[in-house]
Amino acid sequence: MSTVGGKPLSRIAIIGVGEVGGAAAFALIISSIARELLLVDINTTLRDGQVRDLSDVAYSSNSVTRVRAATHHEAGQCDIVVITAGSKSVLGQPNLERVYRNVSIIRNVVDAMKPIRQDAIVVVVSNPVDLATTLVLELSKLPQEQVLGAGTFLDSVRIRGMIADEIGVAANSLDVYVLGVHGDPQVVAWSTATIGGVPLDKSLQHGSQVDHERVAQECKDRSRSIIRAKGANPFGISSIVCSICASILLDKRNVRPVSCFRPGYGCCFSWPVVLGRKGIIRAIDVPLNNRERADIDETAKTLKATVTHVLADG
Ligand SMILES: NC(=O)c1ccc[n+]([C@@H]2O[C@H](COP(=O)([O-])OP(=O)(O)OC[C@H]3O[C@@H](n4cnc5c(N)ncnc54)[C@H](O)[C@@H]3O)[C@@H](O)[C@H]2O)c1
């Protein structure tokens, strides 16, 4: 880490400053956790406009964070690199076409950052996030604990909020995780959900229950409905990016469901881990029931097959 007057100069880079990258930059400036925020985009007109606009946020909020334009290579020298480069979700666009487009963007981004600082931590937001995180890990050659993806972190806070609203308990008294491969295959770990440490279904008042299938489906559909209504879904994910960066830079050691390398599967998908200054400190053992585990196993195998295919394509 570089220093200013003996104090650490923390730097975060955001690669791809469209809707999501721009909103993430806004959240990071307001939270004032890094000294410098470097913005990178192949669209340099957009990038420079974002720098000017977001600099005003820094001035008006008295943030310590200063914003500047940068290259991919400079981004690779930061403490944290957030990858939000990609193409906007277009509803109805063939999935495979979009996957190949985004895979090629991820390859370009990693290549352009090289040589990457050896202790940099990369946070992948671009979709398909688990495939993209696995590719960044493979292509960057960084240690496993330094590459993670936003994965189902947003889905997890969303479902927690939805249940909390339904049963009238504060969300931070509830523990429930969405795990596995982000998107349609994601799995809600109902068997480990608790309120104040008591299993969720046992702690509900007599006669009331949470409809697991309905809530899980509504949680999955939420992003699509936001994109249908306004073309992008930048705000929810930007607060997740900010939370992940704070956990890392401030060595918070909180447990977060993020996309991380799962050794038994050979690919990255969401699992609860302890996040700190060195990235993923350790994964938490989650005692899933057989059905939840089987669902995760199946989709992880499909993801691994896609990763192998994409890597073989060069
Ligand atoms: N993980 C999640 O929960 C989650 C949530 C929302 C969006 N996303 C994903 O985030 C990504 C960005 O979404 P968006 O709405 O901001 O899209 P956007 O089109 O508004 O922004 C993407 C930006 O990336 C830039 N870009 C493309 N290739 C680049 C490269 N090689 N280097 C640098 N910049 C490059 C583009 O110029 C553009 O400005 C998408 O992949 C989207 O699916 C993920």
JSON list of N, CA and C in Angstrom, two decimals, residues 37-78:
[
{"chain": "A", "resi": 37, "resn": "LEU", "atom": "N", "xyz": [-10.23, 7.18, -5.70]},
{"chain": "A", "resi": 37, "resn": "LEU", "atom": "CA", "xyz": [-11.12, 6.32, -6.48]},
{"chain": "A", "resi": 37, "resn": "LEU", "atom": "C", "xyz": [-10.77, 6.54, -7.95]},
{"chain": "A", "resi": 38, "resn": "LEU", "atom": "N", "xyz": [-10.32, 5.48, -8.61]},
{"chain": "A", "resi": 38, "resn": "LEU", "atom": "CA", "xyz": [-9.90, 5.58, -10.00]},
{"chain": "A", "resi": 38, "resn": "LEU", "atom": "C", "xyz": [-11.00, 5.02, -10.90]},
{"chain": "A", "resi": 39, "resn": "LEU", "atom": "N", "xyz": [-11.40, 5.80, -11.87]},
{"chain": "A", "resi": 39, "resn": "LEU", "atom": "CA", "xyz": [-12.47, 5.36, -12.77]},
{"chain": "A", "resi": 39, "resn": "LEU", "atom": "C", "xyz": [-11.90, 5.01, -14.15]},
{"chain": "A", "resi": 40, "resn": "VAL", "atom": "N", "xyz": [-12.30, 3.84, -14.64]},
{"chain": "A", "resi": 40, "resn": "VAL", "atom": "CA", "xyz": [-11.78, 3.33, -15.92]},
{"chain": "A", "resi": 40, "resn": "VAL", "atom": "C", "xyz": [-12.96, 2.94, -16.81]},
{"chain": "A", "resi": 41, "resn": "ASP", "atom": "N", "xyz": [-12.90, 3.30, -18.08]},
{"chain": "A", "resi": 41, "resn": "ASP", "atom": "CA", "xyz": [-13.91, 2.83, -19.03]},
{"chain": "A", "resi": 41, "resn": "ASP", "atom": "C", "xyz": [-13.34, 2.96, -20.43]},
{"chain": "A", "resi": 42, "resn": "ILE", "atom": "N", "xyz": [-13.72, 2.04, -21.32]},
{"chain": "A", "resi": 42, "resn": "ILE", "atom": "CA", "xyz": [-13.26, 2.18, -22.71]},
{"chain": "A", "resi": 42, "resn": "ILE", "atom": "C", "xyz": [-13.92, 3.40, -23.37]},
{"chain": "A", "resi": 43, "resn": "ASN", "atom": "N", "xyz": [-15.05, 3.79, -22.84]},
{"chain": "A", "resi": 43, "resn": "ASN", "atom": "CA", "xyz": [-15.70, 5.01, -23.32]},
{"chain": "A", "resi": 43, "resn": "ASN", "atom": "C", "xyz": [-15.14, 6.16, -22.48]},
{"chain": "A", "resi": 44, "resn": "THR", "atom": "N", "xyz": [-14.08, 6.79, -23.02]},
{"chain": "A", "resi": 44, "resn": "THR", "atom": "CA", "xyz": [-13.36, 7.78, -22.21]},
{"chain": "A", "resi": 44, "resn": "THR", "atom": "C", "xyz": [-14.17, 9.08, -22.02]},
{"chain": "A", "resi": 45, "resn": "THR", "atom": "N", "xyz": [-15.07, 9.35, -22.95]},
{"chain": "A", "resi": 45, "resn": "THR", "atom": "CA", "xyz": [-15.93, 10.54, -22.78]},
{"chain": "A", "resi": 45, "resn": "THR", "atom": "C", "xyz": [-16.84, 10.33, -21.58]},
{"chain": "A", "resi": 46, "resn": "LEU", "atom": "N", "xyz": [-17.44, 9.14, -21.51]},
{"chain": "A", "resi": 46, "resn": "LEU", "atom": "CA", "xyz": [-18.30, 8.81, -20.37]},
{"chain": "A", "resi": 46, "resn": "LEU", "atom": "C", "xyz": [-17.47, 8.84, -19.07]},
{"chain": "A", "resi": 47, "resn": "ARG", "atom": "N", "xyz": [-16.30, 8.18, -19.13]},
{"chain": "A", "resi": 47, "resn": "ARG", "atom": "CA", "xyz": [-15.43, 8.13, -17.94]},
{"chain": "A", "resi": 47, "resn": "ARG", "atom": "C", "xyz": [-15.12, 9.53, -17.42]},
{"chain": "A", "resi": 48, "resn": "ASP", "atom": "N", "xyz": [-14.71, 10.43, -18.31]},
{"chain": "A", "resi": 48, "resn": "ASP", "atom": "CA", "xyz": [-14.32, 11.77, -17.87]},
{"chain": "A", "resi": 48, "resn": "ASP", "atom": "C", "xyz": [-15.52, 12.56, -17.34]},
{"chain": "A", "resi": 49, "resn": "GLY", "atom": "N", "xyz": [-16.67, 12.33, -17.95]},
{"chain": "A", "resi": 49, "resn": "GLY", "atom": "CA", "xyz": [-17.90, 12.97, -17.45]},
{"chain": "A", "resi": 49, "resn": "GLY", "atom": "C", "xyz": [-18.22, 12.47, -16.05]},
{"chain": "A", "resi": 50, "resn": "GLN", "atom": "N", "xyz": [-18.08, 11.16, -15.85]},
{"chain": "A", "resi": 50, "resn": "GLN", "atom": "CA", "xyz": [-18.34, 10.60, -14.51]},
{"chain": "A", "resi": 50, "resn": "GLN", "atom": "C", "xyz": [-17.35, 11.18, -13.49]},
{"chain": "A", "resi": 51, "resn": "VAL", "atom": "N", "xyz": [-16.10, 11.34, -13.89]},
{"chain": "A", "resi": 51, "resn": "VAL", "atom": "CA", "xyz": [-15.10, 11.90, -12.96]},
{"chain": "A", "resi": 51, "resn": "VAL", "atom": "C", "xyz": [-15.53, 13.30, -12.51]},
{"chain": "A", "resi": 52, "resn": "ARG", "atom": "N", "xyz": [-15.95, 14.13, -13.48]},
{"chain": "A", "resi": 52, "resn": "ARG", "atom": "CA", "xyz": [-16.32, 15.50, -13.12]},
{"chain": "A", "resi": 52, "resn": "ARG", "atom": "C", "xyz": [-17.57, 15.52, -12.23]},
{"chain": "A", "resi": 53, "resn": "ASP", "atom": "N", "xyz": [-18.57, 14.72, -12.62]},
{"chain": "A", "resi": 53, "resn": "ASP", "atom": "CA", "xyz": [-19.83, 14.70, -11.87]},
{"chain": "A", "resi": 53, "resn": "ASP", "atom": "C", "xyz": [-19.59, 14.17, -10.45]},
{"chain": "A", "resi": 54, "resn": "LEU", "atom": "N", "xyz": [-18.83, 13.08, -10.36]},
{"chain": "A", "resi": 54, "resn": "LEU", "atom": "CA", "xyz": [-18.63, 12.45, -9.04]},
{"chain": "A", "resi": 54, "resn": "LEU", "atom": "C", "xyz": [-17.66, 13.25, -8.16]},
{"chain": "A", "resi": 55, "resn": "SER", "atom": "N", "xyz": [-16.78, 14.04, -8.79]},
{"chain": "A", "resi": 55, "resn": "SER", "atom": "CA", "xyz": [-15.92, 14.91, -7.99]},
{"chain": "A", "resi": 55, "resn": "SER", "atom": "C", "xyz": [-16.77, 15.91, -7.21]},
{"chain": "A", "resi": 56, "resn": "ASP", "atom": "N", "xyz": [-17.87, 16.36, -7.84]},
{"chain": "A", "resi": 56, "resn": "ASP", "atom": "CA", "xyz": [-18.78, 17.28, -7.14]},
{"chain": "A", "resi": 56, "resn": "ASP", "atom": "C", "xyz": [-19.39, 16.61, -5.91]},
{"chain": "A", "resi": 57, "resn": "VAL", "atom": "N", "xyz": [-19.64, 15.29, -6.01]},
{"chain": "A", "resi": 57, "resn": "VAL", "atom": "CA", "xyz": [-20.19, 14.56, -4.85]},
{"chain": "A", "resi": 57, "resn": "VAL", "atom": "C", "xyz": [-19.16, 14.58, -3.71]},
{"chain": "A", "resi": 58, "resn": "ALA", "atom": "N", "xyz": [-17.89, 14.34, -4.09]},
{"chain": "A", "resi": 58, "resn": "ALA", "atom": "CA", "xyz": [-16.82, 14.34, -3.08]},
{"chain": "A", "resi": 58, "resn": "ALA", "atom": "C", "xyz": [-16.74, 15.70, -2.39]},
{"chain": "A", "resi": 59, "resn": "TYR", "atom": "N", "xyz": [-16.82, 16.79, -3.19]},
{"chain": "A", "resi": 59, "resn": "TYR", "atom": "CA", "xyz": [-16.73, 18.13, -2.59]},
{"chain": "A", "resi": 59, "resn": "TYR", "atom": "C", "xyz": [-17.94, 18.41, -1.70]},
{"chain": "A", "resi": 60, "resn": "SER", "atom": "N", "xyz": [-19.12, 18.06, -2.18]},
{"chain": "A", "resi": 60, "resn": "SER", "atom": "CA", "xyz": [-20.32, 18.46, -1.43]},
{"chain": "A", "resi": 60, "resn": "SER", "atom": "C", "xyz": [-20.53, 17.60, -0.19]},
{"chain": "A", "resi": 61, "resn": "SER", "atom": "N", "xyz": [-19.96, 16.39, -0.18]},
{"chain": "A", "resi": 61, "resn": "SER", "atom": "CA", "xyz": [-20.18, 15.52, 0.99]},
{"chain": "A", "resi": 61, "resn": "SER", "atom": "C", "xyz": [-18.98, 15.54, 1.94]},
{"chain": "A", "resi": 62, "resn": "ASN", "atom": "N", "xyz": [-18.00, 16.40, 1.65]},
{"chain": "A", "resi": 62, "resn": "ASN", "atom": "CA", "xyz": [-16.77, 16.46, 2.46]},
{"chain": "A", "resi": 62, "resn": "ASN", "atom": "C", "xyz": [-16.10, 15.10, 2.58]},
{"chain": "A", "resi": 63, "resn": "SER", "atom": "N", "xyz": [-16.20, 14.32, 1.51]},
{"chain": "A", "resi": 63, "resn": "SER", "atom": "CA", "xyz": [-15.57, 12.99, 1.50]},
{"chain": "A", "resi": 63, "resn": "SER", "atom": "C", "xyz": [-14.04, 13.15, 1.42]},
{"chain": "A", "resi": 64, "resn": "VAL", "atom": "N", "xyz": [-13.31, 12.21, 2.01]},
{"chain": "A", "resi": 64, "resn": "VAL", "atom": "CA", "xyz": [-11.85, 12.24, 1.87]},
{"chain": "A", "resi": 64, "resn": "VAL", "atom": "C", "xyz": [-11.44, 11.66, 0.51]},
{"chain": "A", "resi": 65, "resn": "THR", "atom": "N", "xyz": [-12.40, 11.05, -0.16]},
{"chain": "A", "resi": 65, "resn": "THR", "atom": "CA", "xyz": [-12.09, 10.35, -1.41]},
{"chain": "A", "resi": 65, "resn": "THR", "atom": "C", "xyz": [-11.96, 11.33, -2.57]},
{"chain": "A", "resi": 66, "resn": "ARG", "atom": "N", "xyz": [-10.89, 11.19, -3.32]},
{"chain": "A", "resi": 66, "resn": "ARG", "atom": "CA", "xyz": [-10.70, 12.00, -4.53]},
{"chain": "A", "resi": 66, "resn": "ARG", "atom": "C", "xyz": [-10.83, 11.09, -5.73]},
{"chain": "A", "resi": 67, "resn": "VAL", "atom": "N", "xyz": [-11.49, 11.61, -6.77]},
{"chain": "A", "resi": 67, "resn": "VAL", "atom": "CA", "xyz": [-11.81, 10.80, -7.94]},
{"chain": "A", "resi": 67, "resn": "VAL", "atom": "C", "xyz": [-10.95, 11.23, -9.12]},
{"chain": "A", "resi": 68, "resn": "ARG", "atom": "N", "xyz": [-10.45, 10.25, -9.88]},
{"chain": "A", "resi": 68, "resn": "ARG", "atom": "CA", "xyz": [-9.73, 10.61, -11.10]},
{"chain": "A", "resi": 68, "resn": "ARG", "atom": "C", "xyz": [-9.86, 9.53, -12.16]},
{"chain": "A", "resi": 69, "resn": "ALA", "atom": "N", "xyz": [-9.62, 9.94, -13.40]},
{"chain": "A", "resi": 69, "resn": "ALA", "atom": "CA", "xyz": [-9.66, 8.99, -14.51]},
{"chain": "A", "resi": 69, "resn": "ALA", "atom": "C", "xyz": [-8.38, 8.17, -14.49]},
{"chain": "A", "resi": 70, "resn": "ALA", "atom": "N", "xyz": [-8.46, 6.94, -14.95]},
{"chain": "A", "resi": 70, "resn": "ALA", "atom": "CA", "xyz": [-7.27, 6.09, -14.94]},
{"chain": "A", "resi": 70, "resn": "ALA", "atom": "C", "xyz": [-7.34, 5.07, -16.07]},
{"chain": "A", "resi": 71, "resn": "THR", "atom": "N", "xyz": [-6.20, 4.39, -16.26]},
{"chain": "A", "resi": 71, "resn": "THR", "atom": "CA", "xyz": [-6.14, 3.32, -17.26]},
{"chain": "A", "resi": 71, "resn": "THR", "atom": "C", "xyz": [-6.38, 1.97, -16.57]},
{"chain": "A", "resi": 72, "resn": "HIS", "atom": "N", "xyz": [-6.60, 0.94, -17.38]},
{"chain": "A", "resi": 72, "resn": "HIS", "atom": "CA", "xyz": [-6.75, -0.40, -16.81]},
{"chain": "A", "resi": 72, "resn": "HIS", "atom": "C", "xyz": [-5.50, -0.78, -16.00]},
{"chain": "A", "resi": 73, "resn": "HIS", "atom": "N", "xyz": [-4.33, -0.44, -16.55]},
{"chain": "A", "resi": 73, "resn": "HIS", "atom": "CA", "xyz": [-3.09, -0.82, -15.88]},
{"chain": "A", "resi": 73, "resn": "HIS", "atom": "C", "xyz": [-3.00, -0.17, -14.50]},
{"chain": "A", "resi": 74, "resn": "GLU", "atom": "N", "xyz": [-3.35, 1.11, -14.41]},
{"chain": "A", "resi": 74, "resn": "GLU", "atom": "CA", "xyz": [-3.34, 1.79, -13.09]},
{"chain": "A", "resi": 74, "resn": "GLU", "atom": "C", "xyz": [-4.32, 1.12, -12.13]},
{"chain": "A", "resi": 75, "resn": "ALA", "atom": "N", "xyz": [-5.45, 0.69, -12.68]},
{"chain": "A", "resi": 75, "resn": "ALA", "atom": "CA", "xyz": [-6.46, 0.02, -11.84]},
{"chain": "A", "resi": 75, "resn": "ALA", "atom": "C", "xyz": [-5.86, -1.24, -11.20]},
{"chain": "A", "resi": 76, "resn": "GLY", "atom": "N", "xyz": [-5.06, -1.94, -11.99]},
{"chain": "A", "resi": 76, "resn": "GLY", "atom": "CA", "xyz": [-4.45, -3.19, -11.50]},
{"chain": "A", "resi": 76, "resn": "GLY", "atom": "C", "xyz": [-3.45, -2.98, -10.38]},
{"chain": "A", "resi": 77, "resn": "GLN", "atom": "N", "xyz": [-3.12, -1.71, -10.08]},
{"chain": "A", "resi": 77, "resn": "GLN", "atom": "CA", "xyz": [-2.16, -1.42, -9.00]},
{"chain": "A", "resi": 77, "resn": "GLN", "atom": "C", "xyz": [-2.89, -0.94, -7.74]},
{"chain": "A", "resi": 78, "resn": "CYS", "atom": "N", "xyz": [-4.21, -1.02, -7.72]},
{"chain": "A", "resi": 78, "resn": "CYS", "atom": "CA", "xyz": [-4.98, -0.52, -6.56]},
{"chain": "A", "resi": 78, "resn": "CYS", "atom": "C", "xyz": [-5.14, -1.60, -5.49]}
]
